[in-house]
Every structure is written in structure tokens, then in C-alpha cells.
Coordinates of C-alpha atoms in Angstrom, one line a residue:
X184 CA 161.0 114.6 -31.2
X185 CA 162.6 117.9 -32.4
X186 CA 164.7 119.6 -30.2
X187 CA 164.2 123.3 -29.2
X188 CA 167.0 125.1 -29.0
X189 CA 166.5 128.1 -26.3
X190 CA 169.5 130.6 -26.4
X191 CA 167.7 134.3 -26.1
X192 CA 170.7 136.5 -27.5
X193 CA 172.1 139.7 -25.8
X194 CA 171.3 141.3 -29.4
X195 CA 167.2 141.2 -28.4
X196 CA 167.1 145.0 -28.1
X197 CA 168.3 145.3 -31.2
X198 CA 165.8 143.4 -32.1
X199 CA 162.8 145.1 -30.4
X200 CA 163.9 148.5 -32.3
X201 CA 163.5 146.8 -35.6
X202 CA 160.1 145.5 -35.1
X203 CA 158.6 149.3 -34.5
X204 CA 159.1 150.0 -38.0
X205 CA 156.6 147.4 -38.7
X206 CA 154.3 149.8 -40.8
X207 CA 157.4 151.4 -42.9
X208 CA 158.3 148.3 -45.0
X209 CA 157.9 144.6 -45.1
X210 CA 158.6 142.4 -41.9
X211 CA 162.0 140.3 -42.0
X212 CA 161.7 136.7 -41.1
X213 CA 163.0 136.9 -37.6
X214 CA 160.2 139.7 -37.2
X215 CA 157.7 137.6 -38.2
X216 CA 158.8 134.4 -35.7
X217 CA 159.2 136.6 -32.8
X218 CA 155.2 136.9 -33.0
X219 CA 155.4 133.6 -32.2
X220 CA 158.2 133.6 -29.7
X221 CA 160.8 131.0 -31.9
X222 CA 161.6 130.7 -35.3
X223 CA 160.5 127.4 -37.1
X224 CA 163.2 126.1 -39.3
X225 CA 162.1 123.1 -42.1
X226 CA 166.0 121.7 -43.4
X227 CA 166.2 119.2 -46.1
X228 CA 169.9 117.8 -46.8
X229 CA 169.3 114.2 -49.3
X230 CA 173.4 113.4 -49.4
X231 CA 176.6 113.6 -47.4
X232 CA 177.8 117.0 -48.8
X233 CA 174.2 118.4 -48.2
X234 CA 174.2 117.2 -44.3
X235 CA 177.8 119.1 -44.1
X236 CA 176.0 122.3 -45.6
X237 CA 172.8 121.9 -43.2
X238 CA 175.0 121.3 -40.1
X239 CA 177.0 124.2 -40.6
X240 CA 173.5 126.5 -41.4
X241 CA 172.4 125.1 -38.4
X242 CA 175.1 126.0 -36.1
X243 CA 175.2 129.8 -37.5
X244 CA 171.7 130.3 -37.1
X245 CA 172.1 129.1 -32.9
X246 CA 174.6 132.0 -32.9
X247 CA 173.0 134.7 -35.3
X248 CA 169.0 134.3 -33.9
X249 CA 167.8 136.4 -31.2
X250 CA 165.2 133.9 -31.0
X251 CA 164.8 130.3 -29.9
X252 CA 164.9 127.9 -32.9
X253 CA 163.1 124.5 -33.2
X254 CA 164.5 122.5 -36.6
X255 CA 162.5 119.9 -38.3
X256 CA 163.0 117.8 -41.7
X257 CA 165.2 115.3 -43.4
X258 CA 169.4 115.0 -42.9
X259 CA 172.3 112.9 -41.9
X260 CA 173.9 112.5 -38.8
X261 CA 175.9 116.3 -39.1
X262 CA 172.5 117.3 -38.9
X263 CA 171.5 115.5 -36.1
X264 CA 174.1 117.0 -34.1
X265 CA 173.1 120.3 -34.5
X266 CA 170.0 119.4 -33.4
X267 CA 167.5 117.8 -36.2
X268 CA 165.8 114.5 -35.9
X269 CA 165.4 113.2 -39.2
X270 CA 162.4 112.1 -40.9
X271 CA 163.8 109.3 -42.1
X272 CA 167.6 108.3 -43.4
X273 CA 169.1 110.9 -45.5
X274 CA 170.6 108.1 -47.4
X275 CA 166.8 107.3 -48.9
X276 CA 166.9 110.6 -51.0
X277 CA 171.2 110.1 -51.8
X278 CA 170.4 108.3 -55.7
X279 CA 172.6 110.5 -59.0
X280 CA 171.7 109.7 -62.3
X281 CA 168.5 109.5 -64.5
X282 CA 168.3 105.8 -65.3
X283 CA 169.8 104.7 -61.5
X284 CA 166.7 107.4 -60.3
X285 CA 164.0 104.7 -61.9
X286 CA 164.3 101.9 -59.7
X287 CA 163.8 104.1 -56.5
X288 CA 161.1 106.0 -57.7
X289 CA 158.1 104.9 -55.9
X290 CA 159.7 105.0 -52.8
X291 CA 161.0 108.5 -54.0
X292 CA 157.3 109.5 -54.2
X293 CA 156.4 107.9 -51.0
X294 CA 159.3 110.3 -49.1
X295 CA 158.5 113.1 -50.8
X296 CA 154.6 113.4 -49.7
X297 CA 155.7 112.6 -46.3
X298 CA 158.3 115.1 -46.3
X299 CA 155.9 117.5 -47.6
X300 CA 152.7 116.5 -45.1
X301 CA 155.6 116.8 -42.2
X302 CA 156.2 120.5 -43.5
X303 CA 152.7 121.4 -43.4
X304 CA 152.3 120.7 -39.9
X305 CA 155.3 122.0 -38.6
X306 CA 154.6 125.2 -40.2
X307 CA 158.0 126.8 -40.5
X308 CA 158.6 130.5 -40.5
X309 CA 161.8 129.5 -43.6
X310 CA 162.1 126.2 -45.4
X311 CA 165.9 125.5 -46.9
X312 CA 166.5 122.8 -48.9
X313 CA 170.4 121.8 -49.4
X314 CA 171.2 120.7 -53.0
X315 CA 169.9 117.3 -54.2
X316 CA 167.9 119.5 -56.8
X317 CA 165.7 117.1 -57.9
X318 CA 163.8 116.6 -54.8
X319 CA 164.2 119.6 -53.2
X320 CA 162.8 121.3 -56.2
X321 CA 159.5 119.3 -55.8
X322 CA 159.3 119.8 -52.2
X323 CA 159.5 123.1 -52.7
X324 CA 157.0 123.5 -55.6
X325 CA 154.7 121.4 -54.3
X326 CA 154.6 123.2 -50.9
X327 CA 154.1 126.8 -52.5
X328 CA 151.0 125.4 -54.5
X329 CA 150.1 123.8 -50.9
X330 CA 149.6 127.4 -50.0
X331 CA 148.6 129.4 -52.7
X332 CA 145.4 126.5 -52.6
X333 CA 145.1 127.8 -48.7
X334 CA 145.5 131.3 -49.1
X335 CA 148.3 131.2 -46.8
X336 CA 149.5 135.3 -46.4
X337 CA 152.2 134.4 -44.1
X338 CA 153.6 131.5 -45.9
X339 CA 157.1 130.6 -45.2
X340 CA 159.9 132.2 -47.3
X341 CA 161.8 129.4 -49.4
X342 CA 165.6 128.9 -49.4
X343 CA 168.0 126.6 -51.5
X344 CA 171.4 126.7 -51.0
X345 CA 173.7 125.8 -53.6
X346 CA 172.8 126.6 -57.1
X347 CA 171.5 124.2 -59.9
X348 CA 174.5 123.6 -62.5
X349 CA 172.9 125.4 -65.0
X350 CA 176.2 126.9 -66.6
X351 CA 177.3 122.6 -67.2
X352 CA 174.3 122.2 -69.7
X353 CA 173.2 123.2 -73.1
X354 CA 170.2 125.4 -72.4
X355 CA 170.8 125.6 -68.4
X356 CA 170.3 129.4 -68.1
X357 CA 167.0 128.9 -69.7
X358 CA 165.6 126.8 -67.0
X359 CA 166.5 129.8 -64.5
X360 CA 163.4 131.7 -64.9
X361 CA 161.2 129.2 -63.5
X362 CA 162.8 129.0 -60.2
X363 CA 161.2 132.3 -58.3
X364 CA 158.2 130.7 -59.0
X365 CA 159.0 128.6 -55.5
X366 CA 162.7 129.2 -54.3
X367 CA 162.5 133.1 -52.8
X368 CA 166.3 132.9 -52.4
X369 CA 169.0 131.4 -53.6
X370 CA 172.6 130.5 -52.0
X371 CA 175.5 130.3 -54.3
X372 CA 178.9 128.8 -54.1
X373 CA 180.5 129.3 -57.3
X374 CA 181.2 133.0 -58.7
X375 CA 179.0 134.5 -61.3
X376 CA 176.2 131.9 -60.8
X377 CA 174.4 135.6 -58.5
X378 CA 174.5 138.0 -61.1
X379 CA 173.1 134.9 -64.0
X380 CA 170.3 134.1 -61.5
X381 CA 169.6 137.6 -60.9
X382 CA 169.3 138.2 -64.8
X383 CA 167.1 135.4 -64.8
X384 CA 164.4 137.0 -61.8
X385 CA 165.9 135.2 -59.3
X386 CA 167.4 136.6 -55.6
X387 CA 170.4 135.3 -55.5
X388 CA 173.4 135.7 -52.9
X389 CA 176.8 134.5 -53.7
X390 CA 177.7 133.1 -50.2
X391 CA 181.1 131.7 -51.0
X392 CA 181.9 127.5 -51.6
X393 CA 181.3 125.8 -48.4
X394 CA 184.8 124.1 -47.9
X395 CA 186.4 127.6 -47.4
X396 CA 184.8 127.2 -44.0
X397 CA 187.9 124.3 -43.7
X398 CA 190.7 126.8 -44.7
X399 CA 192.1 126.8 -41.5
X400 CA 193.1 122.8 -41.5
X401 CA 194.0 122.9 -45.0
X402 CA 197.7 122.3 -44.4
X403 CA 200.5 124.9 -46.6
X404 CA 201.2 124.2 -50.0
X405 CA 204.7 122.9 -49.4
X406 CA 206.8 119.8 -49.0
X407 CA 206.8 118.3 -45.5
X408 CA 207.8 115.8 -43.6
X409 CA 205.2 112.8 -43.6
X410 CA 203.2 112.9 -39.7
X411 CA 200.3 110.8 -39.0
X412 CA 199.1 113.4 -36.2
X413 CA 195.5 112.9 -36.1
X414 CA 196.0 109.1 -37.3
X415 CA 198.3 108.8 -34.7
X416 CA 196.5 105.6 -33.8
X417 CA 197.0 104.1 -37.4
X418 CA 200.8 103.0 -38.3
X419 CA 202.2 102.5 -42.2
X420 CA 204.1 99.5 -42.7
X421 CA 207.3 101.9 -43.4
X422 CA 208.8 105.1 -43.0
X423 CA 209.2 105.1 -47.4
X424 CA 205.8 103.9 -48.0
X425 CA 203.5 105.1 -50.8
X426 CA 200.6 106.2 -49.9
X427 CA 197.4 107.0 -51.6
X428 CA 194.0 108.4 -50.5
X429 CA 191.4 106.9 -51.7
X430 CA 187.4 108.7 -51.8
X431 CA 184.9 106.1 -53.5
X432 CA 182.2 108.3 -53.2
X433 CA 179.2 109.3 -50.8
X434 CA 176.2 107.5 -52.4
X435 CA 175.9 103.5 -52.1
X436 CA 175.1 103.7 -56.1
X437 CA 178.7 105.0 -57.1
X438 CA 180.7 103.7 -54.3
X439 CA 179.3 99.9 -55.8
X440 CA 180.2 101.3 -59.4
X441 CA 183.4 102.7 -58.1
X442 CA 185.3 101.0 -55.5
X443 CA 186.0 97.6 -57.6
X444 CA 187.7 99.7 -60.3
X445 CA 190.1 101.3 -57.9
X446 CA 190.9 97.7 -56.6
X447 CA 191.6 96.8 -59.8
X448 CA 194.0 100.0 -60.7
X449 CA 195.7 99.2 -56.8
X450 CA 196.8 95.5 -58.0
X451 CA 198.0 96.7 -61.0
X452 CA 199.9 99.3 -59.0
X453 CA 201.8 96.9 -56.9
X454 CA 204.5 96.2 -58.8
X455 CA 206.1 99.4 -59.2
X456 CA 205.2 100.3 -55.6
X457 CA 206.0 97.3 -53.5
X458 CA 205.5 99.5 -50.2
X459 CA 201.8 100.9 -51.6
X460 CA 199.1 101.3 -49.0
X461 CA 196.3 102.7 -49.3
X462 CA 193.6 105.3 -46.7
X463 CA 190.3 104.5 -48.3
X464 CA 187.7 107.1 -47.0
X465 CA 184.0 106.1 -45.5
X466 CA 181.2 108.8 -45.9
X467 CA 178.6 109.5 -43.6
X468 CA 176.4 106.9 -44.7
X469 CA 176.0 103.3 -42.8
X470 CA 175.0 101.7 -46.4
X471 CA 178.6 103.1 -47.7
X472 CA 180.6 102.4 -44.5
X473 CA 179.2 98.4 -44.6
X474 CA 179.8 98.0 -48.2
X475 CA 183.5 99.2 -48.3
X476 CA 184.1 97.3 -45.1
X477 CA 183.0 94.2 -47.3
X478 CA 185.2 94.8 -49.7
X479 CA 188.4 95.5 -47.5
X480 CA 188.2 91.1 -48.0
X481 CA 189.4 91.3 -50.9
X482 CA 191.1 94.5 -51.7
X483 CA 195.0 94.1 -53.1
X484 CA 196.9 96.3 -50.7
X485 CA 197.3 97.4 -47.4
X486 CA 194.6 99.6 -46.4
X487 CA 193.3 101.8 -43.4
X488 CA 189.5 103.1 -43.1
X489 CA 189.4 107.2 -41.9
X490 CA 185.7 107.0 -41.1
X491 CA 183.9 110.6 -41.7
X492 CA 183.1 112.4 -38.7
X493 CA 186.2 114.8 -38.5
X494 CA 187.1 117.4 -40.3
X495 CA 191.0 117.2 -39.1
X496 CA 191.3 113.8 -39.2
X497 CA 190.6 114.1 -42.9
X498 CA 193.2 116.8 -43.5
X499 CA 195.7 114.7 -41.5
X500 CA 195.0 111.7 -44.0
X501 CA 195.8 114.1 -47.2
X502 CA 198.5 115.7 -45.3
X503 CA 200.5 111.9 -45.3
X504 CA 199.6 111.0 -49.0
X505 CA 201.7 111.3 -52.1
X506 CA 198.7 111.2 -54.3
X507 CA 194.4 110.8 -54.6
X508 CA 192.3 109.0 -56.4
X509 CA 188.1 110.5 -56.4
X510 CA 185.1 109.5 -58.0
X511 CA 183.7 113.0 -59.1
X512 CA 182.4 115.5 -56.8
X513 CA 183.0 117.9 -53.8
X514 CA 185.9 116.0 -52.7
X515 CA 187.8 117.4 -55.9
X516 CA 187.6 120.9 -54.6
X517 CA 188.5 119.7 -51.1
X518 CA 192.1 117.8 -52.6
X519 CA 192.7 120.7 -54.6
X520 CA 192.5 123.3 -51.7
X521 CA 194.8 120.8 -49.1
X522 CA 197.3 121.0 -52.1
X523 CA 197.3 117.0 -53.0
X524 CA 197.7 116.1 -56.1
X525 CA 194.6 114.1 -57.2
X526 CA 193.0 112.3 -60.5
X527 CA 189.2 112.4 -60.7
X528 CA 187.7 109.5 -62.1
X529 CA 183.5 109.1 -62.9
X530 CA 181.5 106.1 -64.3
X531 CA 177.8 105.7 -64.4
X532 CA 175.2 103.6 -66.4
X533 CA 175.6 104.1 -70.1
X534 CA 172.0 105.5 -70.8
X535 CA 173.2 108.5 -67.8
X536 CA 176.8 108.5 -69.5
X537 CA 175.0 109.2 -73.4
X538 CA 173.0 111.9 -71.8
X539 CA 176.0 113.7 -70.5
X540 CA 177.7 113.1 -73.4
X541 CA 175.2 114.9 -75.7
X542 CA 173.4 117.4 -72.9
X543 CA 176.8 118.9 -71.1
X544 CA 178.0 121.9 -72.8
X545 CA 181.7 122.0 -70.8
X546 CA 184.5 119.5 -71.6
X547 CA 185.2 119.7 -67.5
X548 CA 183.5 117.3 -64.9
X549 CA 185.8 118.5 -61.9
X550 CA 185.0 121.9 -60.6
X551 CA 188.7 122.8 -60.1
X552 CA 189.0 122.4 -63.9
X553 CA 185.8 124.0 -64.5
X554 CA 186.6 127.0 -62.4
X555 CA 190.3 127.4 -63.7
X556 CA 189.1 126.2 -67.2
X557 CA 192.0 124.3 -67.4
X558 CA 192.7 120.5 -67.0
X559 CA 194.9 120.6 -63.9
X560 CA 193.5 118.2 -62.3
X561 CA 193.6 114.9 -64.8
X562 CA 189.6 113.1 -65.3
X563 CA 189.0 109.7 -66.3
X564 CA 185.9 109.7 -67.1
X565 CA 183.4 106.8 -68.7
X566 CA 185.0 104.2 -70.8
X567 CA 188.6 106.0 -70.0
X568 CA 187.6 105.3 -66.0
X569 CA 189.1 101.5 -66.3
X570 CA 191.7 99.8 -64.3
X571 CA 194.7 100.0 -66.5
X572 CA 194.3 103.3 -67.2
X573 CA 193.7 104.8 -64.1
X574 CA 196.7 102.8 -63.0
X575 CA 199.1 104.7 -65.9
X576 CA 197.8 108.2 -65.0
X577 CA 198.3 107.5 -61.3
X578 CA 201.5 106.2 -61.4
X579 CA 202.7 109.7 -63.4
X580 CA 200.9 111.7 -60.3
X581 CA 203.6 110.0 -58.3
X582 CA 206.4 110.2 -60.1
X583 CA 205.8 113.7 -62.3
X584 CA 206.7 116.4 -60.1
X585 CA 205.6 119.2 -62.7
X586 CA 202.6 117.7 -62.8
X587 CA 202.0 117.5 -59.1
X588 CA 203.6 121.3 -59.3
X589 CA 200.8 122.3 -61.7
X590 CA 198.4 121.4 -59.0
X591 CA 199.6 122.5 -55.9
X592 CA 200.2 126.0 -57.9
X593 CA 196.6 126.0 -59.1
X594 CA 195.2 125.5 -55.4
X595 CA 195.7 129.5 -54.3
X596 CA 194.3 130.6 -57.2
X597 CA 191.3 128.2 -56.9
X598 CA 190.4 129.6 -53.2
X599 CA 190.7 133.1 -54.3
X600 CA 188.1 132.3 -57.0
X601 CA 185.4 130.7 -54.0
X602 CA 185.6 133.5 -52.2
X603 CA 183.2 136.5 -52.2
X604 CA 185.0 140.0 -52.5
X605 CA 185.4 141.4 -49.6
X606 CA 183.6 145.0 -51.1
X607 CA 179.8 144.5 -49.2
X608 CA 180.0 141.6 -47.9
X609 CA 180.6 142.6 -44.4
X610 CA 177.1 144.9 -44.6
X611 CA 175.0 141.5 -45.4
X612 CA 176.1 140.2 -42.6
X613 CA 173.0 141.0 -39.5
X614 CA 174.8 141.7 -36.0
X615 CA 172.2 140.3 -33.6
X616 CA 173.8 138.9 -31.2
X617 CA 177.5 139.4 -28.9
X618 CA 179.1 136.5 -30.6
X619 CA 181.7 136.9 -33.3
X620 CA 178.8 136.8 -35.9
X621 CA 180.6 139.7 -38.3
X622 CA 182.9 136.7 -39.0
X623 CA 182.9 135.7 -42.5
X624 CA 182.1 132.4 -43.2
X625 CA 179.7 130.6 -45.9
X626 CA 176.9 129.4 -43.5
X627 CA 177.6 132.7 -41.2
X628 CA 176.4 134.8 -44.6
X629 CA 173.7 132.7 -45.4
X630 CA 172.0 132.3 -42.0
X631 CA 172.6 136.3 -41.8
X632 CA 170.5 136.5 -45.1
X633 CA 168.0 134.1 -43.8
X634 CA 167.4 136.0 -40.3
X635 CA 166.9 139.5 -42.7
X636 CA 165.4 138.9 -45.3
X637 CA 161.9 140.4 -46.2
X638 CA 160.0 138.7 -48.3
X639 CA 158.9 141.2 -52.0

């Protein structure tokens, strides 16, 4: 079933003026769907971060479209609020790696055709594919060749939001060119990845990193009292505990590769923390939330599950811990901007690992490093990712307060850089409706460019 979403805006009028300059240029996408009375949105999302990314898209274009919307394709459950019925479970696509991708790969295949058949016969007015770049890319490839063999004229325009990491690897930017072959428009979340896809002949919009869109329950960058607020219903053991957050990972693959090494660096942290407990953090994902509540049998200190699902509760975990510990990813970004002071740690299989080793051209895997280009936040990455020393590094995170300084310092500096400037960015953003809609956000900017953009 997909779910059609009726909300005709106030903003139609509007609208209607813009659709009798038909003859003087090219038609927008929201000028082409109101031929048809709704406008057809195809969303793919293959991993937790994605399905936050898709939600959020989602929800802005409900409030930006002067149309009815019907949304069809692959996600999570974020998704699924906001009004998608999935394909099939997002967690199917959710595999990292080059040598973990090979076991998978028929059934990789199998989703892929069906995602694309399932494409065909919606027939969306925009497709968007959320990161995950090695699927998405295919799906969208394979779909534009679907219509350049029909003759399609009013195909539909091709978004993916959040840039390919070509700026980590040796040759990246090379690799660039290709892309406006089959993506008409890309959203990205890191500053200066627009103007290097623009050099490259590819539309680019730098919408501003995703997570800014949590500012508001990030809590301020100085010391407070510990308060369990939103895990009200949780207790510590005592008022002088030690507590440490604890983020596995999204992705089955990683949170199996992961988890037992941070049980291993917990034991070992027992004895100079007697009181140690620790909040170990479930994604969105069933296979991920089973697995870690397996291994809660066995894990050496006290621990509490936040399950995913809110944003606050979240916060209010970081907001009552000393300290983090992260396999690599978007959660390093998300520590660094709620000011905790966090060590990112990465292992995968040592084919994947030699690869990075030899391909990566930066000597960061954390984007807060990256960004900053400076190690602020410590990494323990591959053969330095073990127990003992994960244990050592984490155990100066709690007791170093220059080092936790460093970080907390860093975090202002970090948002400013994720953040477009505020020059032109308030005349991308399309007014079609009487909701707040000239509100910056992310997703408000993107769905903006989606609703106006005209296809060259």
C-alpha cells in the first residue's frame, strides 16, 4: 500500500502564476506533477543514517508541496512514519565493505532489479536516493538507461543526497565526472564538496550536514550537574558513577565485529572504575537490536539499552556520560556537536582494511578530524582497535581534562563549518506554502530545491 498524502497548500496560487510561464523556460518539477494532480516521490534510504535523512526529506516536502504527495521505495522505520511502505527491509541493502559486500551479492542483485521494476511502475515525477552509494548509484544508472531505451521525454529528475567521499581517496575527484550522466542533482553536507562537484559538471547544492537539524537538543558546552531527564525511567547504581556511552554501530556486520571488542576494553576497565556502567545504544535495525540484546548475557558491567527512536532521549544519554566510545561514522559528528568527549574506534576484514590502507589519501577516518584537520577526537583504528588499547585511551578521556577541553572547544567550531553561509541561502529556499517553510534547515533546503528545480 503507499499512502497518499493530501494536504493542498494555501500557497496554490502561487503556484498557478508560475505555471503560465510555461512557454518562457523549462517546467519545475512541481509544474510538471500538477499535470497530474500529485507529485510521485521514489525514496531509497539502505542504512540507519539514510532512513534519518529520508524521514526528514519526507516531512519537508508535506510542508513545502502545494500538491498531494504519494512516496514509494525502500527505507527503515523513520521512513515509514513519514509515510513510506518499504519494499522490503532497509536492513537488506545496510552491508560496508568490499570483501563483507561478496557474500550478499546475489541477493544484492535480486533487490536491486526489484527496486528498479517497482520504480518503473510507480513512475515518479523525482527519484532520491539517500547515500549507500553503491546501490543507489546502480539504481539510478540503470533507471536512466531504462528510459533513454523508451524515449521517455518526461523522465523523472534524479536526486542523491549526501555526496560520495571522493575528497577521502586517491583519485576521488576523477570519478566525479561520470555522475551527471544519471544523478541531475546533488545534495551535500560537508563544505566545499558543491563548488568540486560543480567543477566536475555536476549540480550540486550544499544543503548543510544533517545533524544540524538536532542543534536545538544538543545540550551547552559546559559542566553540569548529571540528570537522567529523558531516562528518567532508568536509575545508575550511584550518584558518583562512571558512565560511558557506548554506539556499536548501525549495520549487523560491524556491530558483530565491534561490540565484543568494547566488552573486552569494559572488563579491563573495571578496576580503575569500580562504579563503571555503561548506556549501550540500539540502531534502528531489529537484526542489531537482537544481537546486542544477546550479548547483554555476557557483557562485564552494568549496562542500560537507549533503544533508537528519539532524538531527546539520545541527547539525554550523552548529556549523563563522562565519556564515548563509537565504531566509525555519523555518530562522531553527533558526540562532537553534544560536546562529549568521545574515541572512535573502526575494524573490518583485513582484505577491506589493506584497501583503505593503500586507496585513502587522508590520515583522518572521523569527520570531525577530517573537517578540523586535526586529531581532536583520538581513532583506533585496525590492528590499534583492540581491547587493551582502547581500554588505555579511554581511561585518559576520563581522567585528562585538557584532552576532554580540546574537544568540547573543537565542537563550535565544528558546527560553524556544517553550516551553509547565510549569503543566498534564504533565496533557494521556494515559499509555497503558509508554514514556516523560509526556515533554514538541511531537508527544508533540499526539498525546496527538489519542488524548483527545472531540469537543463
Amino acid at each position: 500500500m503507499m499512502l497518499r498524502v493530501s494536504k493542498i497548500k494555501l500557497g496554490f496560487p502561487l503556484l498557478t502564476q508560475r505555471l503560465a510561464s510555461f512557454e518562457a523556460r523549462k517546467k519545475s518539477v512541481i509544474e510538471k506533477a500538477a499535470v497530474d494532480g500529485e507529485l510521485r516521490v521514489f525514496i531509497v534510504a539502505g542504512e540507519v543514517s539514510g532512513d534519518n535523512i529520508g524521514s526528514r526529506l519526507m516531512c519537508s516536502l508535506k510542508k513545502l508541496s502545494p500538491l498531494p504527495l504519494r512516496f514509494h521505495g525502500v527505507g527503515g522505520s523513520m521512513m515509514c512514519k513519514q509515510g513510506l511502505t518499504s519494499l522490503f527491509p532497509m536492513e537488506d541493502l545496510a552491508v560496508m565493505g568490499l570483501w563483507e559486500l561478496l557474500p550478499h551479492l546475489y541477493k544484492f542483485r535480486v533487490k536491486l532489479k526489484e527496486t528498479i521494476d517497482a520504480a518503473a511502475m510507480f513512475k515518479p515525477h523525482v527519484v532520491v536516493t539517500v547515500d549507500s552509494k553503491g546501490f543507489s548509484f546502480r539504481l539510478l544508472k540503470q533507471l536512466r538507461a531504462r528510459y533513454n531505451q523508451q524515449h521517455l521525454e518526461n523522465s523523472a529528475v534524479h536526486f542523491h543526497y549526501v555526496a560520495p567521499s571522493f575528497w577521502a581517496w586517491k583519485g576521488g575527484e576523477s570519478r566525479l565526472g561520470g555522475l551527471s550522466e544519471f544523478v541531475d542533482h546533488l545534495f551535500c553536507i560537508l563544505p566545499n564538496e558543491e563548488s568540486v562537484c560543480r567543477e566536475h559538471g555536476v549540480e550540486a547544492t550544499f544543503v548543510g550536514h544533517p545533524l544540524l537539524e538536532d542543534i536545538n537538543l544538543v545540550r551547552t558546552c559546559k559542566p553540569q550537574e548529571s540528570k537522567l531527564e529523558g531516562l528518567s525511567k532508568y536509575s545508575l547504581p550511584s550518584e558518583d558513577s562512571t558512565v560511558i556511552s557506548v554506539l556499536p554501530g548501525s549495520r549487523l556486520q560491524e556491530v558483530e565485529r565491534m561490540l565484543p571488542i568494547f566488552s573486552k576494553a569494559m572488563k579491563l576497565l573495571k578496576d580503575p572504575f569500580p562504579n563503571l556502567v555503561t548506556l549501550i545504544h540500539v540502531a534502528s535495525n531489529s537484526q542489531v537490536d537482537h544481537y546486542i540484546g544477546k550479548s547483554l548475557r555476557q557483557w562485564p558491567v552494568p549496562a542500560i539499552l537507549v533503544p533508537s527512536g528519539s532524538t531527546q532521549l539520545k541527547y539525554d544519554a550523552f548529556g549523563v556520560s563522562q565519556a564515548a566510545l563509537c565504531t566509525s561514522g555519523t555518530v562522531a559528528v553527533e558526540l562532537q556537536l553534544a560536546c562529549l568527549p568521545s574515541l572512535v574506534a573502526y575494524r573490518a576484514h583485513f582484505l577491506t582494511e589493506l584497501f583503505i590502507r593503500y586507496k585513502a589519501k587522508i590520515p583522518y577516518i572521523s569527520l570531525p578530524n577530517i573537517l578540523l584537520d586535526s586529531p581532536i577526537i583520538p581513532e583506533a583504528l585496525f590492528r590499534a582497535c583492540n581491547p587493551s588499547n582502547l581500554a588505555l585511551i579511554l581511561e585518559g578521556l576520563l581522567l585528562d581534562e585538557e584532552m576532554r577541553g580540546k574537544q568540547v572547544v573543537a565542537a563550535e567550531k565544528l558546527a560553524r563549518l556544517l553550516h551553509p553561509s547565510e549569503s543566498g541561502m534564504s533565496s533557494k529556499l521556494v515559499h509555497y506554502s503558509d508554514l514556516d517553510s523560509h526556515r533554514y534547515t538541511p531537508s527544508n533546503l533540499a526539498a525546496s530545491t527538489i519542488l524548483s528545480y527545472a531540469k537543463r
